[in-house]
Amino acid sequence: MHNIKDVEGTPVTNAFLGSCASGRDEDLRMAARILKGRKVHPKVLFNITPGSTDSMSRVDKEGVISTLLDAGCFICAPGCGMCPGFYTPWRKTRCALLLAPPTYRAAWETRVAQVYLGSAATVAASAIEGK
């Protein structure tokens, strides 16, 4: 476990928020609040997987999904695709910052050099800054 100050300034090339276990409405709303009117850093691929189709539908009606898309996020259909690393180019990254079940961290660390777990706010802010 790292304190955010210990890794401050570390370049981020991939960010992930979501999964069936942590892609909650409030996480998606938090990311949208931070990203509204901003863009994901050009060197960051920000993948988002809503926790369920119901969750995706609810936040879509609030404009959350369009805000995330406008910011440059990639929205995946709810499910297990991105958690184990399917449908995403994790292999070439230096660092991934994610909000996902910790059980997937070991699987991702075989694909990337560094993986950090963070809150929805930390993930979204880091995706904007690229660090």
Coordinates of N, CA and C in Angstrom, one line a residue:
M1 N 0.8 -1.2 0.0 CA 0.0 0.0 0.0 C 0.9 1.2 0.0
H2 N 0.5 2.2 -0.8 CA 1.2 3.5 -0.9 C 0.4 4.6 -0.5
N3 N 1.0 5.6 0.1 CA 0.3 6.9 0.3 C 0.4 7.6 -1.0
I4 N -0.6 8.4 -1.3 CA -0.6 9.1 -2.6 C 0.6 10.0 -2.8
K5 N 1.1 10.5 -1.7 CA 2.3 11.3 -1.7 C 3.6 10.5 -2.2
D6 N 3.6 9.2 -1.9 CA 4.7 8.4 -2.3 C 4.8 8.2 -3.8
V7 N 3.7 8.3 -4.5 CA 3.6 8.0 -5.9 C 3.3 9.3 -6.7
E8 N 3.1 10.4 -6.1 CA 2.8 11.6 -6.8 C 3.8 11.9 -7.9
G9 N 3.2 12.2 -9.1 CA 4.1 12.5 -10.2 C 4.4 11.3 -11.1
T10 N 4.1 10.1 -10.6 CA 4.3 8.9 -11.4 C 3.5 9.0 -12.7
P11 N 4.1 8.8 -13.9 CA 3.3 8.9 -15.1 C 2.2 7.7 -15.2
V12 N 1.0 8.1 -15.6 CA -0.1 7.1 -15.8 C -0.4 7.0 -17.3
T13 N -0.4 5.8 -17.8 CA -0.8 5.6 -19.2 C -2.1 5.0 -19.3
N14 N -2.6 4.3 -18.3 CA -3.9 3.6 -18.3 C -4.6 4.0 -17.0
A15 N -5.9 4.2 -17.1 CA -6.7 4.4 -15.9 C -8.0 3.5 -16.1
F16 N -8.5 2.9 -15.1 CA -9.6 2.1 -15.1 C -10.5 2.3 -13.9
L17 N -11.8 2.5 -14.2 CA -12.8 2.7 -13.2 C -14.0 1.7 -13.5
G18 N -14.3 0.9 -12.5 CA -15.5 0.1 -12.7 C -15.3 -1.3 -12.4
S19 N -16.3 -2.1 -12.9 CA -16.4 -3.5 -12.7 C -17.8 -3.8 -12.0
C20 N -18.1 -5.1 -12.0 CA -19.4 -5.4 -11.3 C -19.3 -5.2 -9.8
A21 N -18.0 -5.1 -9.3 CA -17.9 -4.9 -7.8 C -17.7 -3.4 -7.4
S22 N -17.3 -2.6 -8.4 CA -17.0 -1.2 -8.0 C -17.4 -0.2 -9.0
G23 N -18.1 -0.5 -10.0 CA -18.6 0.5 -11.0 C -19.9 1.0 -10.5
R24 N -20.0 1.5 -9.3 CA -21.2 2.0 -8.7 C -21.6 3.4 -9.3
D25 N -22.9 3.7 -9.2 CA -23.4 5.0 -9.7 C -22.6 6.1 -9.1
E26 N -22.3 6.1 -7.8 CA -21.6 7.2 -7.2 C -20.2 7.3 -7.7
D27 N -19.5 6.2 -8.1 CA -18.2 6.3 -8.6 C -18.2 6.9 -10.0
L28 N -19.2 6.5 -10.8 CA -19.3 7.1 -12.2 C -19.7 8.6 -12.1
R29 N -20.6 8.9 -11.2 CA -20.9 10.4 -11.0 C -19.7 11.2 -10.5
M30 N -18.9 10.6 -9.6 CA -17.7 11.3 -9.1 C -16.8 11.6 -10.3
A31 N -16.5 10.6 -11.1 CA -15.6 10.7 -12.2 C -16.1 11.8 -13.2
A32 N -17.4 11.8 -13.4 CA -18.0 12.7 -14.4 C -17.9 14.2 -13.8
R33 N -18.1 14.3 -12.5 CA -18.0 15.7 -11.9 C -16.5 16.2 -12.1
I34 N -15.6 15.3 -11.9 CA -14.2 15.8 -12.1 C -13.8 16.0 -13.5
L35 N -14.3 15.2 -14.4 CA -14.0 15.3 -15.9 C -14.8 16.3 -16.6
K36 N -15.9 16.8 -16.1 CA -16.8 17.7 -16.8 C -16.1 18.9 -17.3
G37 N -16.1 19.1 -18.6 CA -15.4 20.3 -19.2 C -13.9 20.1 -19.4
R38 N -13.4 18.9 -19.1 CA -12.0 18.6 -19.2 C -11.8 17.4 -20.1
K39 N -10.6 17.2 -20.5 CA -10.2 16.0 -21.3 C -9.2 15.1 -20.6
V40 N -9.3 13.8 -20.9 CA -8.4 12.9 -20.4 C -7.0 13.2 -21.1
H41 N -5.9 13.1 -20.4 CA -4.6 13.4 -21.0 C -4.4 12.6 -22.2
P42 N -3.8 13.2 -23.3 CA -3.6 12.5 -24.5 C -2.8 11.2 -24.5
K43 N -2.0 11.0 -23.4 CA -1.2 9.8 -23.3 C -1.9 8.7 -22.4
V44 N -3.1 9.0 -22.0 CA -3.8 8.1 -21.0 C -5.0 7.5 -21.7
L45 N -5.2 6.2 -21.6 CA -6.4 5.5 -22.0 C -7.2 5.2 -20.8
F46 N -8.4 5.8 -20.7 CA -9.2 5.7 -19.5 C -10.4 4.8 -19.9
N47 N -10.4 3.6 -19.3 CA -11.5 2.7 -19.5 C -12.4 2.7 -18.4
I48 N -13.7 2.7 -18.7 CA -14.7 2.7 -17.6 C -15.7 1.6 -17.9
T49 N -16.0 0.7 -16.9 CA -17.0 -0.3 -17.0 C -18.0 -0.1 -15.9
P50 N -19.2 0.3 -16.3 CA -20.3 0.5 -15.3 C -20.6 -0.9 -14.6
G51 N -21.0 -0.9 -13.4 CA -21.2 -2.1 -12.6 C -22.3 -3.0 -13.1
S52 N -23.3 -2.4 -13.8 CA -24.5 -3.2 -14.3 C -25.2 -2.4 -15.4
T53 N -26.0 -3.1 -16.1 CA -26.8 -2.4 -17.1 C -27.7 -1.4 -16.4
D54 N -28.3 -1.8 -15.3 CA -29.2 -0.9 -14.6 C -28.4 0.4 -14.1
S55 N -27.2 0.2 -13.6 CA -26.4 1.4 -13.2 C -26.1 2.3 -14.4
M56 N -25.7 1.6 -15.5 CA -25.4 2.4 -16.7 C -26.6 3.2 -17.2
S57 N -27.7 2.6 -17.2 CA -29.0 3.2 -17.6 C -29.3 4.4 -16.7
R58 N -29.2 4.2 -15.4 CA -29.5 5.3 -14.4 C -28.6 6.5 -14.7
V59 N -27.3 6.3 -14.7 CA -26.4 7.4 -14.8 C -26.4 8.0 -16.2
D60 N -26.8 7.2 -17.2 CA -26.9 7.7 -18.6 C -28.0 8.8 -18.6
K61 N -29.1 8.5 -17.9 CA -30.3 9.4 -17.9 C -29.9 10.8 -17.2
E62 N -28.8 10.7 -16.4 CA -28.3 12.0 -15.7 C -27.3 12.7 -16.6
G63 N -26.9 12.1 -17.7 CA -25.9 12.7 -18.5 C -24.4 12.4 -18.2
V64 N -24.3 11.4 -17.2 CA -22.9 11.0 -16.8 C -22.2 10.3 -17.9
I65 N -22.8 9.4 -18.6 CA -22.1 8.7 -19.7 C -21.6 9.7 -20.8
S66 N -22.5 10.6 -21.2 CA -22.0 11.6 -22.2 C -20.9 12.5 -21.7
T67 N -20.9 12.8 -20.5 CA -19.8 13.6 -19.9 C -18.5 12.8 -20.0
L68 N -18.6 11.5 -19.6 CA -17.4 10.7 -19.7 C -16.9 10.5 -21.1
L69 N -17.8 10.3 -22.0 CA -17.4 10.2 -23.4 C -16.8 11.5 -24.0
D70 N -17.4 12.6 -23.6 CA -16.9 13.9 -24.1 C -15.5 14.2 -23.6
A71 N -15.2 13.6 -22.4 CA -13.9 13.8 -21.8 C -12.8 12.9 -22.4
G72 N -13.3 11.9 -23.2 CA -12.3 11.0 -23.9 C -12.2 9.7 -23.3
C73 N -13.2 9.3 -22.4 CA -13.1 8.0 -21.8 C -13.7 6.9 -22.8
F74 N -13.2 5.7 -22.6 CA -13.8 4.6 -23.3 C -14.7 3.8 -22.4
I75 N -16.0 3.7 -22.8 CA -17.0 3.1 -22.0 C -17.2 1.7 -22.5
C76 N -17.0 0.7 -21.6 CA -17.2 -0.7 -22.0 C -18.6 -1.1 -21.5
A77 N -19.2 -2.1 -22.1 CA -20.5 -2.7 -21.6 C -20.2 -3.3 -20.3
P78 N -21.2 -3.2 -19.4 CA -21.0 -3.9 -18.1 C -20.7 -5.3 -18.2
G79 N -19.8 -5.8 -17.4 CA -19.4 -7.2 -17.5 C -17.9 -7.4 -17.1
C80 N -17.3 -8.5 -17.4 CA -16.0 -8.8 -16.9 C -14.9 -8.6 -17.9
G81 N -15.2 -7.9 -19.0 CA -14.2 -7.8 -20.1 C -12.9 -7.1 -19.7
M82 N -13.0 -5.9 -19.0 CA -11.8 -5.2 -18.8 C -11.1 -5.6 -17.5
C83 N -11.8 -6.1 -16.5 CA -11.2 -6.5 -15.3 C -10.0 -7.5 -15.5
P84 N -10.2 -8.6 -16.2 CA -9.1 -9.5 -16.4 C -8.2 -9.1 -17.5
G85 N -8.4 -7.9 -18.1 CA -7.5 -7.4 -19.1 C -7.9 -7.6 -20.5
F86 N -9.1 -8.2 -20.8 CA -9.6 -8.3 -22.1 C -10.0 -7.0 -22.7
Y87 N -10.0 -6.9 -24.0 CA -10.4 -5.7 -24.8 C -9.6 -4.4 -24.4
T88 N -8.5 -4.5 -23.9 CA -7.7 -3.3 -23.6 C -6.2 -3.6 -23.7
P89 N -5.4 -2.7 -24.2 CA -4.0 -3.0 -24.5 C -3.1 -2.7 -23.2
W90 N -3.3 -3.5 -22.1 CA -2.6 -3.3 -20.9 C -1.1 -3.6 -21.1
R91 N -0.7 -4.5 -22.0 CA 0.6 -5.0 -22.0 C 1.7 -4.0 -22.2
K92 N 1.4 -2.8 -22.8 CA 2.5 -1.9 -23.2 C 2.5 -0.7 -22.2
T93 N 1.9 -0.8 -21.1 CA 1.8 0.4 -20.2 C 2.9 0.3 -19.1
R94 N 3.2 1.5 -18.6 CA 4.1 1.7 -17.5 C 3.4 1.6 -16.2
C95 N 2.2 2.1 -16.2 CA 1.5 2.3 -14.9 C 0.0 2.2 -15.2
A96 N -0.7 1.6 -14.3 CA -2.2 1.6 -14.4 C -2.7 2.0 -13.1
L97 N -3.7 2.9 -13.1 CA -4.4 3.4 -11.9 C -5.8 2.9 -12.0
L98 N -6.3 2.2 -11.0 CA -7.6 1.7 -11.2 C -8.5 1.6 -9.9
L99 N -9.8 1.6 -10.2 CA -10.7 1.3 -9.1 C -11.4 0.1 -9.6
A100 N -11.1 -1.1 -9.0 CA -11.6 -2.4 -9.4 C -11.4 -3.3 -8.2
P101 N -11.9 -4.5 -8.3 CA -11.7 -5.5 -7.2 C -10.2 -5.8 -7.1
P102 N -9.7 -5.7 -5.9 CA -8.3 -6.0 -5.7 C -7.8 -7.3 -6.2
T103 N -8.7 -8.3 -6.3 CA -8.3 -9.6 -6.8 C -7.8 -9.6 -8.2
Y104 N -8.1 -8.6 -9.0 CA -7.7 -8.5 -10.3 C -6.3 -7.8 -10.4
R105 N -5.8 -7.2 -9.3 CA -4.5 -6.5 -9.4 C -3.4 -7.5 -9.8
A106 N -3.4 -8.7 -9.3 CA -2.3 -9.6 -9.6 C -2.3 -10.0 -11.1
A107 N -3.5 -10.2 -11.6 CA -3.6 -10.5 -13.1 C -3.1 -9.3 -13.9
W108 N -3.4 -8.1 -13.5 CA -2.9 -6.9 -14.3 C -1.4 -6.7 -14.1
E109 N -0.9 -7.0 -12.9 CA 0.5 -6.8 -12.7 C 1.4 -7.7 -13.6
T110 N 0.8 -8.8 -14.1 CA 1.5 -9.6 -15.1 C 1.6 -8.9 -16.4
R111 N 0.8 -7.9 -16.6 CA 0.7 -7.2 -17.9 C 1.4 -5.9 -17.9
V112 N 1.5 -5.2 -16.7 CA 2.1 -3.9 -16.6 C 3.1 -3.9 -15.5
A113 N 4.0 -2.8 -15.6 CA 5.0 -2.7 -14.6 C 4.5 -2.3 -13.2
Q114 N 3.6 -1.3 -13.2 CA 3.1 -0.8 -12.0 C 1.6 -0.7 -12.0
V115 N 0.9 -1.1 -10.9 CA -0.5 -1.0 -10.8 C -0.8 -0.3 -9.4
Y116 N -1.7 0.7 -9.4 CA -2.1 1.3 -8.2 C -3.6 1.3 -8.1
L117 N -4.1 1.1 -6.9 CA -5.5 1.1 -6.6 C -5.8 2.5 -6.1
G118 N -6.9 3.1 -6.6 CA -7.3 4.4 -6.1 C -8.8 4.7 -6.1
S119 N -9.2 5.7 -5.5 CA -10.6 6.1 -5.5 C -11.0 6.6 -6.8
A120 N -12.4 6.7 -7.0 CA -12.9 7.2 -8.3 C -12.3 8.6 -8.6
A121 N -12.3 9.4 -7.5 CA -11.8 10.8 -7.7 C -10.3 10.8 -8.1
T122 N -9.5 10.0 -7.4 CA -8.0 9.9 -7.7 C -7.8 9.4 -9.1
V123 N -8.6 8.4 -9.5 CA -8.4 7.8 -10.9 C -8.8 8.9 -11.9
A124 N -9.9 9.6 -11.8 CA -10.3 10.6 -12.7 C -9.3 11.7 -12.8
A125 N -8.9 12.2 -11.7 CA -7.9 13.3 -11.6 C -6.6 12.9 -12.3
S126 N -6.1 11.7 -12.0 CA -4.9 11.2 -12.5 C -5.0 11.0 -14.1
A127 N -6.2 10.6 -14.5 CA -6.4 10.5 -16.0 C -6.3 11.8 -16.7
I128 N -6.7 12.9 -16.1 CA -6.6 14.2 -16.6 C -5.2 14.7 -16.7
E129 N -4.5 14.5 -15.6 CA -3.1 15.0 -15.4 C -2.1 14.1 -16.1
G130 N -2.4 12.8 -16.3 CA -1.4 11.9 -16.9 C -0.4 11.5 -15.9
K131 N -0.7 11.7 -14.6 CA 0.3 11.3 -13.5 C -0.5 11.2 -12.2

